[in-house]
mmCIF file of C-alpha atoms in Angstrom:
data_model
loop_
_atom_site.group_PDB
_atom_site.id
_atom_site.type_symbol
_atom_site.label_atom_id
_atom_site.label_comp_id
_atom_site.label_asym_id
_atom_site.label_seq_id
_atom_site.Cartn_x
_atom_site.Cartn_y
_atom_site.Cartn_z
ATOM 1 C CA MET A 1 -0.178 0.199 -0.086
ATOM 2 C CA PRO A 2 1.615 3.198 -0.285
ATOM 3 C CA THR A 3 2.538 5.518 1.711
ATOM 4 C CA SER A 4 0.532 7.897 0.903
ATOM 5 C CA GLU A 5 -3.023 5.505 1.855
ATOM 6 C CA LYS A 6 -1.022 3.906 4.852
ATOM 7 C CA HIS A 7 -0.392 7.525 6.592
ATOM 8 C CA ALA A 8 -4.372 8.217 5.574
ATOM 9 C CA ALA A 9 -5.888 5.158 6.697
ATOM 10 C CA GLY A 10 -3.927 6.129 10.090
ATOM 11 C CA LEU A 11 -5.913 9.271 10.530
ATOM 12 C CA LYS A 12 -9.126 7.729 10.475
ATOM 13 C CA ASP A 13 -7.925 5.769 13.217
ATOM 14 C CA ALA A 14 -7.064 7.743 14.459
ATOM 15 C CA VAL A 15 -10.087 10.165 14.331
ATOM 16 C CA GLN A 16 -12.590 7.418 14.953
ATOM 17 C CA ASP A 17 -10.021 6.583 18.655
ATOM 18 C CA ALA A 18 -10.685 10.347 19.566
ATOM 19 C CA ILE A 19 -14.724 10.555 18.468
ATOM 20 C CA ARG A 20 -15.085 6.724 19.905
ATOM 21 C CA ASP A 21 -13.135 7.273 23.291
ATOM 22 C CA ARG A 22 -15.438 11.325 23.830
ATOM 23 C CA VAL A 23 -18.501 8.455 23.662
ATOM 24 C CA PHE A 24 -16.677 6.553 26.143
ATOM 25 C CA SER A 25 -16.141 9.699 28.641
ATOM 26 C CA GLY A 26 -19.568 11.108 28.548
ATOM 27 C CA GLN A 27 -18.188 14.034 26.474
ATOM 28 C CA LEU A 28 -20.868 12.737 23.389
ATOM 29 C CA PRO A 29 -23.881 11.442 25.264
ATOM 30 C CA PRO A 30 -26.538 9.648 23.140
ATOM 31 C CA GLY A 31 -28.850 11.957 20.844
ATOM 32 C CA THR A 32 -25.553 14.320 20.073
ATOM 33 C CA ARG A 33 -25.460 15.519 16.457
ATOM 34 C CA LEU A 34 -21.612 14.758 15.165
ATOM 35 C CA VAL A 35 -21.997 17.447 12.823
ATOM 36 C CA GLU A 36 -18.480 16.883 10.678
ATOM 37 C CA ARG A 37 -17.525 20.426 10.261
ATOM 38 C CA GLN A 38 -17.336 20.897 14.228
ATOM 39 C CA LEU A 39 -15.202 17.411 14.960
ATOM 40 C CA ALA A 40 -12.442 17.981 11.966
ATOM 41 C CA GLN A 41 -12.753 21.359 13.770
ATOM 42 C CA GLU A 42 -11.416 20.193 17.526
ATOM 43 C CA LEU A 43 -9.482 17.509 15.855
ATOM 44 C CA ASP A 44 -7.168 19.179 13.331
ATOM 45 C CA VAL A 45 -8.030 17.203 10.199
ATOM 46 C CA SER A 46 -9.456 17.542 6.626
ATOM 47 C CA ARG A 47 -13.114 16.692 7.008
ATOM 48 C CA VAL A 48 -12.874 13.082 5.024
ATOM 49 C CA PRO A 49 -10.966 11.726 7.283
ATOM 50 C CA VAL A 50 -13.909 12.384 10.110
ATOM 51 C CA ARG A 51 -17.532 10.934 7.480
ATOM 52 C CA GLU A 52 -14.148 8.023 7.635
ATOM 53 C CA ALA A 53 -14.469 7.346 11.135
ATOM 54 C CA LEU A 54 -18.055 8.246 11.834
ATOM 55 C CA ARG A 55 -19.119 5.519 8.727
ATOM 56 C CA ALA A 56 -17.352 3.015 11.045
ATOM 57 C CA LEU A 57 -18.431 4.060 14.545
ATOM 58 C CA GLU A 58 -21.806 3.698 12.777
ATOM 59 C CA ARG A 59 -21.659 -0.225 11.602
ATOM 60 C CA GLU A 60 -20.189 -0.980 15.596
ATOM 61 C CA GLY A 61 -23.393 0.626 16.368
ATOM 62 C CA LEU A 62 -22.284 3.487 18.582
ATOM 63 C CA VAL A 63 -23.648 6.701 15.941
ATOM 64 C CA GLU A 64 -26.973 6.857 13.338
ATOM 65 C CA GLU A 65 -27.524 8.240 10.885
ATOM 66 C CA ARG A 66 -30.961 10.305 11.281
ATOM 67 C CA PRO A 67 -32.848 11.769 8.719
ATOM 68 C CA THR A 68 -33.319 15.343 9.465
ATOM 69 C CA ARG A 69 -30.504 15.013 11.676
ATOM 70 C CA GLY A 70 -27.853 13.405 10.013
ATOM 71 C CA MET A 71 -24.470 10.988 12.754
ATOM 72 C CA VAL A 72 -25.751 11.440 15.839
ATOM 73 C CA VAL A 73 -24.433 9.025 18.618
ATOM 74 C CA ARG A 74 -27.059 6.567 18.752
ATOM 75 C CA GLN A 75 -29.150 5.765 21.272
ATOM 76 C CA LEU A 76 -29.881 1.633 22.725
ATOM 77 C CA SER A 77 -33.881 1.071 22.859
ATOM 78 C CA PRO A 78 -34.589 -0.993 26.081
ATOM 79 C CA ASP A 79 -35.038 -3.675 23.267
ATOM 80 C CA ASP A 80 -30.725 -3.350 22.073
ATOM 81 C CA LEU A 81 -29.872 -3.854 25.288
ATOM 82 C CA GLU A 82 -31.443 -6.613 26.238
ATOM 83 C CA THR A 83 -30.735 -8.422 23.231
ATOM 84 C CA LEU A 84 -26.867 -6.713 23.540
ATOM 85 C CA TYR A 85 -27.041 -8.815 27.256
ATOM 86 C CA GLN A 86 -27.913 -12.093 25.721
ATOM 87 C CA VAL A 87 -25.075 -11.520 23.634
ATOM 88 C CA ARG A 88 -23.197 -10.883 26.640
ATOM 89 C CA SER A 89 -24.128 -13.674 28.466
ATOM 90 C CA ALA A 90 -23.843 -16.044 26.250
ATOM 91 C CA LEU A 91 -20.578 -14.999 24.875
ATOM 92 C CA GLU A 92 -19.238 -14.758 27.945
ATOM 93 C CA GLU A 93 -19.865 -18.612 28.816
ATOM 94 C CA ILE A 94 -18.343 -19.593 26.173
ATOM 95 C CA LEU A 95 -14.922 -17.179 27.215
ATOM 96 C CA CYS A 96 -15.349 -18.841 30.720
ATOM 97 C CA ARG A 97 -15.355 -21.870 29.474
ATOM 98 C CA ARG A 98 -12.704 -21.406 27.120
ATOM 99 C CA LEU A 99 -10.457 -19.686 29.980
ATOM 100 C CA VAL A 100 -10.635 -22.587 32.217
ATOM 101 C CA GLY A 101 -8.342 -25.049 29.925
ATOM 102 C CA THR A 102 -6.235 -22.177 28.382
ATOM 103 C CA LEU A 103 -5.638 -20.376 30.485
ATOM 104 C CA ASP A 104 -1.765 -20.126 31.849
ATOM 105 C CA GLU A 105 -0.695 -18.495 35.389
ATOM 106 C CA GLN A 106 0.962 -15.981 32.878
ATOM 107 C CA GLY A 107 -2.875 -14.550 31.480
ATOM 108 C CA LEU A 108 -3.960 -15.362 35.165
ATOM 109 C CA ASP A 109 -0.862 -13.076 36.683
ATOM 110 C CA ARG A 110 -1.840 -10.077 33.742
ATOM 111 C CA LEU A 111 -5.892 -10.509 33.700
ATOM 112 C CA GLN A 112 -4.973 -9.306 38.451
ATOM 113 C CA ALA A 113 -2.991 -7.156 37.370
ATOM 114 C CA VAL A 114 -5.648 -4.627 35.353
ATOM 115 C CA VAL A 115 -8.014 -5.458 38.457
ATOM 116 C CA ASP A 116 -4.474 -4.376 40.840
ATOM 117 C CA ARG A 117 -4.643 -1.247 37.840
ATOM 118 C CA THR A 118 -8.744 -0.817 38.425
ATOM 119 C CA ALA A 119 -7.943 -0.858 42.392
ATOM 120 C CA ALA A 120 -5.183 1.639 42.581
ATOM 121 C CA ALA A 121 -7.141 4.272 39.656
ATOM 122 C CA ILE A 122 -9.858 4.192 42.892
ATOM 123 C CA ASP A 123 -6.898 4.869 45.805
ATOM 124 C CA ALA A 124 -5.806 7.281 44.707
ATOM 125 C CA GLY A 125 -9.184 9.296 43.144
ATOM 126 C CA ASP A 126 -9.034 8.635 39.529
ATOM 127 C CA SER A 127 -12.553 8.387 38.778
ATOM 128 C CA GLU A 128 -11.983 7.524 35.130
ATOM 129 C CA ALA A 129 -9.171 5.972 34.866
ATOM 130 C CA ALA A 130 -11.067 3.411 37.172
ATOM 131 C CA VAL A 131 -14.175 3.426 34.620
ATOM 132 C CA GLU A 132 -11.770 3.067 31.974
ATOM 133 C CA ALA A 133 -9.646 -0.206 33.211
ATOM 134 C CA ASN A 134 -13.043 -1.815 34.561
ATOM 135 C CA ALA A 135 -13.742 -1.095 31.403
ATOM 136 C CA SER A 136 -10.895 -2.676 29.879
ATOM 137 C CA PHE A 137 -11.091 -6.359 31.593
ATOM 138 C CA HIS A 138 -13.310 -7.921 29.423
ATOM 139 C CA GLU A 139 -11.201 -6.532 26.127
ATOM 140 C CA ALA A 140 -8.501 -8.842 28.476
ATOM 141 C CA LEU A 141 -10.399 -11.130 29.151
ATOM 142 C CA VAL A 142 -10.831 -12.498 25.318
ATOM 143 C CA ASP A 143 -7.205 -11.187 24.029
ATOM 144 C CA GLU A 144 -6.724 -14.345 26.477
ATOM 145 C CA ALA A 145 -8.491 -16.948 25.317
ATOM 146 C CA GLY A 146 -6.202 -16.620 22.241
ATOM 147 C CA SER A 147 -9.064 -17.544 19.222
ATOM 148 C CA ARG A 148 -9.510 -15.363 16.618
ATOM 149 C CA VAL A 149 -13.022 -16.889 15.710
ATOM 150 C CA LEU A 150 -13.916 -15.662 19.078
ATOM 151 C CA ALA A 151 -11.924 -12.659 18.980
ATOM 152 C CA SER A 152 -14.086 -12.503 15.668
ATOM 153 C CA VAL A 153 -17.371 -12.927 16.655
ATOM 154 C CA ILE A 154 -16.554 -10.173 19.473
ATOM 155 C CA GLU A 155 -15.739 -8.021 17.403
ATOM 156 C CA PRO A 156 -18.698 -6.014 15.959
ATOM 157 C CA VAL A 157 -20.099 -6.063 19.234
ATOM 158 C CA ALA A 158 -17.398 -4.594 21.640
ATOM 159 C CA GLY A 159 -17.450 -1.691 20.525
ATOM 160 C CA GLN A 160 -21.505 -1.063 22.553
ATOM 161 C CA ILE A 161 -20.502 -3.857 25.381
ATOM 162 C CA LYS A 162 -17.278 -1.724 26.334
ATOM 163 C CA TRP A 163 -19.409 1.870 25.907
ATOM 164 C CA LEU A 164 -22.200 -0.015 28.088
ATOM 165 C CA LEU A 165 -19.747 -0.785 30.363
ATOM 166 C CA SER A 166 -18.498 2.412 30.710
ATOM 167 C CA GLN A 167 -21.458 3.555 31.955
ATOM 168 C CA HIS A 168 -20.999 1.215 35.619
ATOM 169 C CA THR A 169 -20.032 4.686 37.549
ATOM 170 C CA ASP A 170 -19.339 2.555 40.899
ATOM 171 C CA ALA A 171 -16.432 1.435 39.567
ATOM 172 C CA GLY A 172 -15.531 -0.598 43.382
ATOM 173 C CA THR A 173 -18.269 -2.398 43.244
ATOM 174 C CA MET A 174 -17.359 -3.436 38.945
ATOM 175 C CA ASN A 175 -14.075 -3.894 40.206
ATOM 176 C CA ALA A 176 -14.950 -6.746 43.047
ATOM 177 C CA GLU A 177 -17.175 -8.296 40.105
ATOM 178 C CA HIS A 178 -13.990 -9.574 37.687
ATOM 179 C CA GLN A 179 -11.836 -9.827 40.880
ATOM 180 C CA LEU A 180 -14.036 -12.730 42.049
ATOM 181 C CA ILE A 181 -14.072 -13.667 38.137
ATOM 182 C CA VAL A 182 -9.801 -14.512 37.771
ATOM 183 C CA ALA A 183 -10.488 -16.077 41.856
ATOM 184 C CA ALA A 184 -12.723 -18.703 39.504
ATOM 185 C CA LEU A 185 -10.507 -18.628 36.719
ATOM 186 C CA ARG A 186 -7.746 -19.508 39.196
ATOM 187 C CA GLU A 187 -9.611 -22.229 40.053
ATOM 188 C CA ARG A 188 -10.756 -23.056 37.620
ATOM 189 C CA ASP A 189 -14.203 -23.635 37.693
ATOM 190 C CA ALA A 190 -15.908 -23.177 35.283
ATOM 191 C CA ASP A 191 -19.630 -22.743 36.888
ATOM 192 C CA ARG A 192 -18.274 -21.251 39.203
ATOM 193 C CA ALA A 193 -16.463 -17.896 36.808
ATOM 194 C CA ILE A 194 -19.210 -18.024 34.555
ATOM 195 C CA GLU A 195 -21.711 -17.321 37.892
ATOM 196 C CA ALA A 196 -19.804 -14.690 38.765
ATOM 197 C CA CYS A 197 -20.049 -13.062 34.621
ATOM 198 C CA ARG A 198 -23.833 -13.158 34.841
ATOM 199 C CA GLN A 199 -24.214 -11.731 38.491
ATOM 200 C CA HIS A 200 -21.579 -9.034 37.062
ATOM 201 C CA LEU A 201 -24.315 -9.173 33.989
ATOM 202 C CA VAL A 202 -27.108 -8.820 36.201
ATOM 203 C CA SER A 203 -25.696 -5.295 37.967
ATOM 204 C CA SER A 204 -23.767 -4.057 35.423
ATOM 205 C CA ARG A 205 -27.304 -4.488 33.210
ATOM 206 C CA ALA A 206 -29.224 -2.074 36.623
ATOM 207 C CA GLU A 207 -26.955 0.787 35.540
ATOM 208 C CA ALA A 208 -27.520 0.479 32.660
ATOM 209 C CA SER A 209 -31.065 0.892 33.689
ATOM 210 C CA ARG A 210 -30.623 4.045 35.505
ATOM 211 C CA MET A 211 -29.420 5.680 32.123
ATOM 212 C CA PRO A 212 -30.947 8.726 30.411
ATOM 213 C CA SER A 213 -33.343 7.550 27.208
#
């Protein structure tokens, strides 16, 4: 690929990451209109990578195009939430069963490091870092599973799931639930790990239900 095309692809990815981060942080809440010109000025880029980034985020399910307003941050409907949690629950059961059989001590230590990093952020009073670290725990589970098939299945909904997890503002409770998952995996107890994930799902759904519509 020519250097100019690599640069264009890298710029689009950077813009996509920047907009996604603003959605996850709440800086761009659901329903916010995404104006290409304004975003281009804020990110100091042309409108072309912004347009391409918004289309990519639309495929992720984080933004949508409305006839009268253009691109806006998507507001998930109750049915969207229910389906997303059903998908997440099914995938996490598969993940847990795979991890119990394949996760080594180094992998367990990497998962524990995410939990410890969250705890350190909580102790430091850095709520933004704690929420971000908590959300990265589920990405770490996928990484440690080491399955291209699972990763490819999860990838289309990963952005929406991470966004939902970022709404869970009680970082301490969330991190304690992650610790239970790690402990069950360390004991090679698939059923307990799945149950810990299920309870974590119940907690996350309760938080999502409090989100403004």
